[in-house]
Amino acid sequence: MRRDLADIRLADRVFAPHYASCVQRVVISATGLREGADPESAVLTDLKTGDVFEVLEFVKGRAWGLAPGAGLVGYVDADTLSWPTE
C-alpha cells in the first residue's frame, strides 16, 4: 500500500493526494510481484505468463499496481508486461 497514490476505483473509500486509473497489461514473462520497488525486496507472489496486472504507475523500469488474480498490490519489472500494439 502507498499513501501517495491510490486506484481511482477506491476514491470513495481511500483518501490519497493522487488517484490513477489502471492500465491493464498481461504478464508476458513469469515474474515475482515484489513488496517494494527494489528488485531485491520480498516477493509477495509469483505471477505467471498470461496473468493480468493492472498498472497504476510506471517509474524507472518498474510498474506498480494490482495483481487481481492474487488480490495483491506490488511492483514488477515493466519488461515482463505486454505493451499496446497500436
Tab-separated table of N, CA, C and O in Angstrom:
chain	number	residue	atom	x	y	z
A	1	MET	N	0.845	-1.190	0.000
A	1	MET	CA	0.000	0.000	0.000
A	1	MET	C	0.882	1.243	0.000
A	1	MET	O	1.914	1.265	0.653
A	2	ARG	N	0.445	2.230	-0.757
A	2	ARG	CA	1.136	3.506	-0.799
A	2	ARG	C	0.193	4.595	-0.321
A	2	ARG	O	-1.006	4.531	-0.554
A	3	ARG	N	0.746	5.604	0.311
A	3	ARG	CA	-0.077	6.707	0.808
A	3	ARG	C	-0.188	7.854	-0.201
A	3	ARG	O	-1.044	8.710	-0.059
A	4	ASP	N	0.669	7.863	-1.222
A	4	ASP	CA	0.702	8.978	-2.155
A	4	ASP	C	-0.151	8.755	-3.406
A	4	ASP	O	-0.452	9.699	-4.120
A	5	LEU	N	-0.547	7.524	-3.674
A	5	LEU	CA	-1.269	7.208	-4.902
A	5	LEU	C	-2.233	6.057	-4.642
A	5	LEU	O	-1.869	5.073	-3.991
A	6	ALA	N	-3.445	6.191	-5.153
A	6	ALA	CA	-4.445	5.134	-4.979
A	6	ALA	C	-5.220	4.938	-6.281
A	6	ALA	O	-5.297	5.838	-7.120
A	7	ASP	N	-5.772	3.776	-6.422
A	7	ASP	CA	-6.622	3.438	-7.565
A	7	ASP	C	-7.884	4.295	-7.503
A	7	ASP	O	-8.527	4.392	-6.455
A	8	ILE	N	-8.247	4.919	-8.617
A	8	ILE	CA	-9.432	5.771	-8.679
A	8	ILE	C	-10.694	5.016	-8.258
A	8	ILE	O	-11.632	5.611	-7.724
A	9	ARG	N	-10.703	3.697	-8.428
A	9	ARG	CA	-11.872	2.896	-8.030
A	9	ARG	C	-12.067	2.884	-6.516
A	9	ARG	O	-13.129	2.498	-6.031
A	10	LEU	N	-11.052	3.336	-5.774
A	10	LEU	CA	-11.135	3.369	-4.315
A	10	LEU	C	-11.384	4.768	-3.769
A	10	LEU	O	-11.364	4.981	-2.553
A	11	ALA	N	-11.625	5.737	-4.634
A	11	ALA	CA	-11.739	7.135	-4.212
A	11	ALA	C	-12.824	7.373	-3.169
A	11	ALA	O	-12.686	8.262	-2.337
A	12	ASP	N	-13.867	6.583	-3.171
A	12	ASP	CA	-14.934	6.763	-2.182
A	12	ASP	C	-14.607	6.111	-0.835
A	12	ASP	O	-15.322	6.299	0.134
A	13	ARG	N	-13.476	5.366	-0.777
A	13	ARG	CA	-13.105	4.666	0.469
A	13	ARG	C	-11.722	5.003	0.983
A	13	ARG	O	-11.427	4.754	2.151
A	14	VAL	N	-10.857	5.536	0.113
A	14	VAL	CA	-9.463	5.782	0.477
A	14	VAL	C	-9.102	7.210	0.116
A	14	VAL	O	-9.351	7.648	-1.008
A	15	PHE	N	-8.499	7.938	1.071
A	15	PHE	CA	-8.009	9.272	0.761
A	15	PHE	C	-6.554	9.181	0.343
A	15	PHE	O	-5.750	8.532	1.003
A	16	ALA	N	-6.215	9.831	-0.762
A	16	ALA	CA	-4.826	9.902	-1.228
A	16	ALA	C	-4.641	11.237	-1.945
A	16	ALA	O	-5.603	11.770	-2.511
A	17	PRO	N	-3.421	11.764	-1.942
A	17	PRO	CA	-3.177	13.014	-2.655
A	17	PRO	C	-3.402	12.892	-4.169
A	17	PRO	O	-3.748	13.855	-4.823
A	18	HIS	N	-3.198	11.685	-4.710
A	18	HIS	CA	-3.352	11.460	-6.147
A	18	HIS	C	-4.061	10.135	-6.392
A	18	HIS	O	-3.870	9.175	-5.639
A	19	TYR	N	-4.847	10.105	-7.465
A	19	TYR	CA	-5.531	8.887	-7.885
A	19	TYR	C	-5.144	8.594	-9.336
A	19	TYR	O	-4.850	9.511	-10.104
A	20	ALA	N	-5.148	7.327	-9.697
A	20	ALA	CA	-4.825	6.927	-11.062
A	20	ALA	C	-5.791	5.848	-11.523
A	20	ALA	O	-6.260	5.042	-10.721
A	21	SER	N	-6.081	5.874	-12.810
A	21	SER	CA	-6.851	4.792	-13.422
A	21	SER	C	-5.858	3.725	-13.853
A	21	SER	O	-4.786	4.044	-14.364
A	22	CYS	N	-6.220	2.488	-13.670
A	22	CYS	CA	-5.296	1.409	-14.029
A	22	CYS	C	-5.221	1.217	-15.538
A	22	CYS	O	-6.148	1.534	-16.268
A	23	VAL	N	-4.074	0.739	-15.966
A	23	VAL	CA	-3.834	0.358	-17.349
A	23	VAL	C	-3.613	-1.145	-17.322
A	23	VAL	O	-2.665	-1.621	-16.691
A	24	GLN	N	-4.514	-1.887	-17.932
A	24	GLN	CA	-4.421	-3.341	-17.875
A	24	GLN	C	-3.340	-3.859	-18.819
A	24	GLN	O	-3.278	-3.481	-19.990
A	25	ARG	N	-2.489	-4.716	-18.273
A	25	ARG	CA	-1.425	-5.367	-19.033
A	25	ARG	C	-1.487	-6.866	-18.730
A	25	ARG	O	-2.130	-7.300	-17.778
A	26	VAL	N	-0.771	-7.645	-19.539
A	26	VAL	CA	-0.690	-9.089	-19.346
A	26	VAL	C	0.771	-9.440	-19.094
A	26	VAL	O	1.667	-8.900	-19.759
A	27	VAL	N	1.009	-10.325	-18.161
A	27	VAL	CA	2.361	-10.790	-17.875
A	27	VAL	C	2.822	-11.643	-19.058
A	27	VAL	O	2.154	-12.606	-19.430
A	28	ILE	N	3.948	-11.257	-19.674
A	28	ILE	CA	4.470	-11.996	-20.838
A	28	ILE	C	5.689	-12.840	-20.472
A	28	ILE	O	6.151	-13.637	-21.274
A	29	SER	N	6.186	-12.652	-19.265
A	29	SER	CA	7.322	-13.429	-18.774
A	29	SER	C	7.146	-13.566	-17.268
A	29	SER	O	6.999	-12.547	-16.568
A	30	ALA	N	7.120	-14.794	-16.763
A	30	ALA	CA	6.891	-15.030	-15.336
A	30	ALA	C	7.779	-14.113	-14.495
A	30	ALA	O	8.946	-13.875	-14.824
A	31	THR	N	7.201	-13.587	-13.434
A	31	THR	CA	7.916	-12.625	-12.591
A	31	THR	C	7.385	-12.667	-11.173
A	31	THR	O	6.280	-13.142	-10.928
A	32	GLY	N	8.165	-12.133	-10.272
A	32	GLY	CA	7.716	-12.002	-8.895
A	32	GLY	C	7.051	-10.657	-8.676
A	32	GLY	O	7.516	-9.637	-9.188
A	33	LEU	N	5.941	-10.661	-7.955
A	33	LEU	CA	5.309	-9.422	-7.506
A	33	LEU	C	6.010	-9.054	-6.212
A	33	LEU	O	5.961	-9.812	-5.239
A	34	ARG	N	6.689	-7.933	-6.227
A	34	ARG	CA	7.535	-7.553	-5.090
A	34	ARG	C	6.883	-6.499	-4.205
A	34	ARG	O	6.123	-5.663	-4.662
A	35	GLU	N	7.260	-6.563	-2.944
A	35	GLU	CA	6.741	-5.659	-1.925
A	35	GLU	C	7.156	-4.210	-2.180
A	35	GLU	O	6.391	-3.284	-1.933
A	36	GLY	N	8.374	-4.015	-2.652
A	36	GLY	CA	8.893	-2.670	-2.894
A	36	GLY	C	9.468	-2.543	-4.288
A	36	GLY	O	9.610	-3.527	-5.018
A	37	ALA	N	9.854	-1.326	-4.650
A	37	ALA	CA	10.414	-1.069	-5.970
A	37	ALA	C	11.808	-1.677	-6.142
A	37	ALA	O	12.222	-1.948	-7.263
A	38	ASP	N	12.507	-1.913	-5.064
A	38	ASP	CA	13.846	-2.511	-5.126
A	38	ASP	C	13.728	-3.948	-5.636
A	38	ASP	O	12.958	-4.740	-5.103
A	39	PRO	N	14.495	-4.293	-6.685
A	39	PRO	CA	14.423	-5.658	-7.237
A	39	PRO	C	14.803	-6.755	-6.234
A	39	PRO	O	14.533	-7.920	-6.470
A	40	GLU	N	15.388	-6.367	-5.109
A	40	GLU	CA	15.749	-7.334	-4.071
A	40	GLU	C	14.712	-7.412	-2.954
A	40	GLU	O	14.890	-8.170	-1.998
A	41	SER	N	13.632	-6.628	-3.050
A	41	SER	CA	12.615	-6.659	-1.993
A	41	SER	C	11.877	-7.995	-2.002
A	41	SER	O	11.928	-8.751	-2.975
A	42	ALA	N	11.176	-8.255	-0.931
A	42	ALA	CA	10.484	-9.534	-0.742
A	42	ALA	C	9.456	-9.799	-1.846
A	42	ALA	O	8.744	-8.889	-2.282
A	43	VAL	N	9.390	-11.049	-2.290
A	43	VAL	CA	8.401	-11.471	-3.289
A	43	VAL	C	7.105	-11.834	-2.557
A	43	VAL	O	7.103	-12.684	-1.669
A	44	LEU	N	6.024	-11.176	-2.947
A	44	LEU	CA	4.717	-11.446	-2.350
A	44	LEU	C	4.064	-12.677	-2.959
A	44	LEU	O	3.408	-13.450	-2.272
A	45	THR	N	4.228	-12.814	-4.282
A	45	THR	CA	3.697	-13.964	-5.002
A	45	THR	C	4.368	-14.017	-6.369
A	45	THR	O	4.966	-13.038	-6.800
A	46	ASP	N	4.259	-15.140	-7.024
A	46	ASP	CA	4.795	-15.279	-8.376
A	46	ASP	C	3.660	-15.104	-9.377
A	46	ASP	O	2.573	-15.672	-9.194
A	47	LEU	N	3.907	-14.311	-10.404
A	47	LEU	CA	2.930	-14.114	-11.464
A	47	LEU	C	3.360	-14.935	-12.665
A	47	LEU	O	4.542	-14.941	-13.031
A	48	LYS	N	2.412	-15.619	-13.268
A	48	LYS	CA	2.697	-16.488	-14.411
A	48	LYS	C	2.364	-15.778	-15.716
A	48	LYS	O	1.563	-14.848	-15.750
A	49	THR	N	2.967	-16.258	-16.799
A	49	THR	CA	2.649	-15.757	-18.125
A	49	THR	C	1.140	-15.871	-18.341
A	49	THR	O	0.550	-16.915	-18.045
A	50	GLY	N	0.528	-14.799	-18.802
A	50	GLY	CA	-0.916	-14.779	-19.023
A	50	GLY	C	-1.704	-14.130	-17.900
A	50	GLY	O	-2.868	-13.773	-18.091
A	51	ASP	N	-1.090	-13.961	-16.718
A	51	ASP	CA	-1.785	-13.290	-15.614
A	51	ASP	C	-2.014	-11.823	-15.967
A	51	ASP	O	-1.206	-11.195	-16.656
A	52	VAL	N	-3.093	-11.263	-15.475
A	52	VAL	CA	-3.405	-9.849	-15.666
A	52	VAL	C	-2.713	-9.049	-14.569
A	52	VAL	O	-2.638	-9.481	-13.415
A	53	PHE	N	-2.199	-7.870	-14.956
A	53	PHE	CA	-1.612	-6.939	-13.986
A	53	PHE	C	-2.156	-5.561	-14.314
A	53	PHE	O	-2.090	-5.119	-15.455
A	54	GLU	N	-2.744	-4.894	-13.326
A	54	GLU	CA	-3.337	-3.572	-13.511
A	54	GLU	C	-2.349	-2.519	-13.022
A	54	GLU	O	-2.180	-2.315	-11.826
A	55	VAL	N	-1.708	-1.830	-13.954
A	55	VAL	CA	-0.657	-0.863	-13.641
A	55	VAL	C	-1.262	0.485	-13.253
A	55	VAL	O	-2.120	1.017	-13.939
A	56	LEU	N	-0.770	1.025	-12.143
A	56	LEU	CA	-1.162	2.365	-11.713
A	56	LEU	C	-0.029	3.368	-11.918
A	56	LEU	O	-0.277	4.570	-11.998
A	57	GLU	N	1.215	2.880	-11.995
A	57	GLU	CA	2.345	3.782	-12.188
A	57	GLU	C	3.529	3.036	-12.789
A	57	GLU	O	3.826	1.912	-12.385
A	58	PHE	N	4.188	3.679	-13.749
A	58	PHE	CA	5.453	3.197	-14.303
A	58	PHE	C	6.541	4.180	-13.872
A	58	PHE	O	6.406	5.381	-14.103
A	59	VAL	N	7.612	3.677	-13.266
A	59	VAL	CA	8.742	4.523	-12.874
A	59	VAL	C	10.030	3.719	-12.953
A	59	VAL	O	10.134	2.637	-12.350
A	60	LYS	N	10.996	4.237	-13.707
A	60	LYS	CA	12.343	3.662	-13.779
A	60	LYS	C	12.351	2.162	-14.042
A	60	LYS	O	13.019	1.395	-13.353
A	61	GLY	N	11.583	1.733	-15.030
A	61	GLY	CA	11.581	0.327	-15.412
A	61	GLY	C	10.771	-0.590	-14.515
A	61	GLY	O	10.780	-1.804	-14.675
A	62	ARG	N	10.074	-0.018	-13.556
A	62	ARG	CA	9.231	-0.793	-12.643
A	62	ARG	C	7.779	-0.374	-12.852
A	62	ARG	O	7.493	0.757	-13.240
A	63	ALA	N	6.867	-1.289	-12.587
A	63	ALA	CA	5.437	-0.987	-12.657
A	63	ALA	C	4.831	-1.308	-11.294
A	63	ALA	O	5.103	-2.369	-10.722
A	64	TRP	N	4.048	-0.388	-10.777
A	64	TRP	CA	3.357	-0.597	-9.508
A	64	TRP	C	1.878	-0.739	-9.796
A	64	TRP	O	1.309	0.029	-10.585
A	65	GLY	N	1.255	-1.728	-9.194
A	65	GLY	CA	-0.166	-1.918	-9.405
A	65	GLY	C	-0.703	-3.147	-8.719
A	65	GLY	O	-0.107	-3.677	-7.775
A	66	LEU	N	-1.829	-3.623	-9.233
A	66	LEU	CA	-2.592	-4.711	-8.639
A	66	LEU	C	-2.541	-5.965	-9.496
A	66	LEU	O	-2.740	-5.895	-10.707
A	67	ALA	N	-2.283	-7.072	-8.832
A	67	ALA	CA	-2.401	-8.388	-9.467
A	67	ALA	C	-3.762	-8.929	-9.014
A	67	ALA	O	-3.875	-9.490	-7.924
A	68	PRO	N	-4.825	-8.711	-9.810
A	68	PRO	CA	-6.167	-9.061	-9.357
A	68	PRO	C	-6.361	-10.543	-9.049
A	68	PRO	O	-7.126	-10.891	-8.148
A	69	GLY	N	-5.676	-11.415	-9.776
A	69	GLY	CA	-5.813	-12.845	-9.509
A	69	GLY	C	-5.330	-13.226	-8.119
A	69	GLY	O	-5.882	-14.116	-7.478
A	70	ALA	N	-4.314	-12.519	-7.637
A	70	ALA	CA	-3.752	-12.782	-6.309
A	70	ALA	C	-4.358	-11.856	-5.256
A	70	ALA	O	-4.226	-12.101	-4.058
A	71	GLY	N	-4.989	-10.765	-5.715
A	71	GLY	CA	-5.550	-9.796	-4.772
A	71	GLY	C	-4.474	-9.031	-4.030
A	71	GLY	O	-4.692	-8.604	-2.901
A	72	LEU	N	-3.307	-8.845	-4.674
A	72	LEU	CA	-2.180	-8.182	-4.023
A	72	LEU	C	-1.688	-7.000	-4.843
A	72	LEU	O	-1.790	-6.994	-6.072
A	73	VAL	N	-1.130	-6.020	-4.154
A	73	VAL	CA	-0.549	-4.838	-4.780
A	73	VAL	C	0.958	-4.906	-4.604
A	73	VAL	O	1.448	-5.274	-3.542
A	74	GLY	N	1.693	-4.551	-5.675
A	74	GLY	CA	3.140	-4.547	-5.571
A	74	GLY	C	3.796	-4.094	-6.852
A	74	GLY	O	3.147	-3.500	-7.723
A	75	TYR	N	5.080	-4.388	-6.958
A	75	TYR	CA	5.906	-3.951	-8.079
A	75	TYR	C	6.367	-5.134	-8.923
A	75	TYR	O	6.662	-6.205	-8.388
A	76	VAL	N	6.441	-4.902	-10.232
A	76	VAL	CA	7.022	-5.879	-11.153
A	76	VAL	C	7.953	-5.132	-12.102
A	76	VAL	O	7.853	-3.910	-12.275
A	77	ASP	N	8.838	-5.865	-12.741
A	77	ASP	CA	9.694	-5.310	-13.773
A	77	ASP	C	8.797	-5.003	-14.977
A	77	ASP	O	8.088	-5.884	-15.461
A	78	ALA	N	8.820	-3.766	-15.467
A	78	ALA	CA	7.946	-3.368	-16.568
A	78	ALA	C	8.198	-4.188	-17.837
A	78	ALA	O	7.277	-4.369	-18.643
A	79	ASP	N	9.408	-4.710	-18.005
A	79	ASP	CA	9.718	-5.519	-19.191
A	79	ASP	C	8.998	-6.850	-19.211
A	79	ASP	O	8.990	-7.525	-20.239
A	80	THR	N	8.388	-7.251	-18.105
A	80	THR	CA	7.685	-8.528	-18.055
A	80	THR	C	6.202	-8.366	-18.427
A	80	THR	O	5.459	-9.345	-18.397
A	81	LEU	N	5.811	-7.146	-18.811
A	81	LEU	CA	4.401	-6.859	-19.123
A	81	LEU	C	4.218	-6.559	-20.613
A	81	LEU	O	5.112	-6.020	-21.257
A	82	SER	N	3.033	-6.870	-21.112
A	82	SER	CA	2.696	-6.555	-22.502
A	82	SER	C	2.570	-5.058	-22.684
A	82	SER	O	2.345	-4.315	-21.729
A	83	TRP	N	2.704	-4.638	-23.952
A	83	TRP	CA	2.528	-3.230	-24.312
A	83	TRP	C	1.542	-3.164	-25.464
A	83	TRP	O	1.476	-4.108	-26.256
A	84	PRO	N	0.821	-2.065	-25.586
A	84	PRO	CA	-0.137	-1.957	-26.693
A	84	PRO	C	0.576	-2.094	-28.045
A	84	PRO	O	1.708	-1.658	-28.196
A	85	THR	N	-0.114	-2.673	-28.994
A	85	THR	CA	0.479	-2.866	-30.322
A	85	THR	C	0.158	-1.721	-31.258
A	85	THR	O	0.697	-1.656	-32.336
A	86	GLU	N	-0.732	-0.825	-30.888
A	86	GLU	CA	-1.093	0.309	-31.756
A	86	GLU	C	-0.488	1.572	-31.237
A	86	GLU	O	-0.292	1.826	-30.134
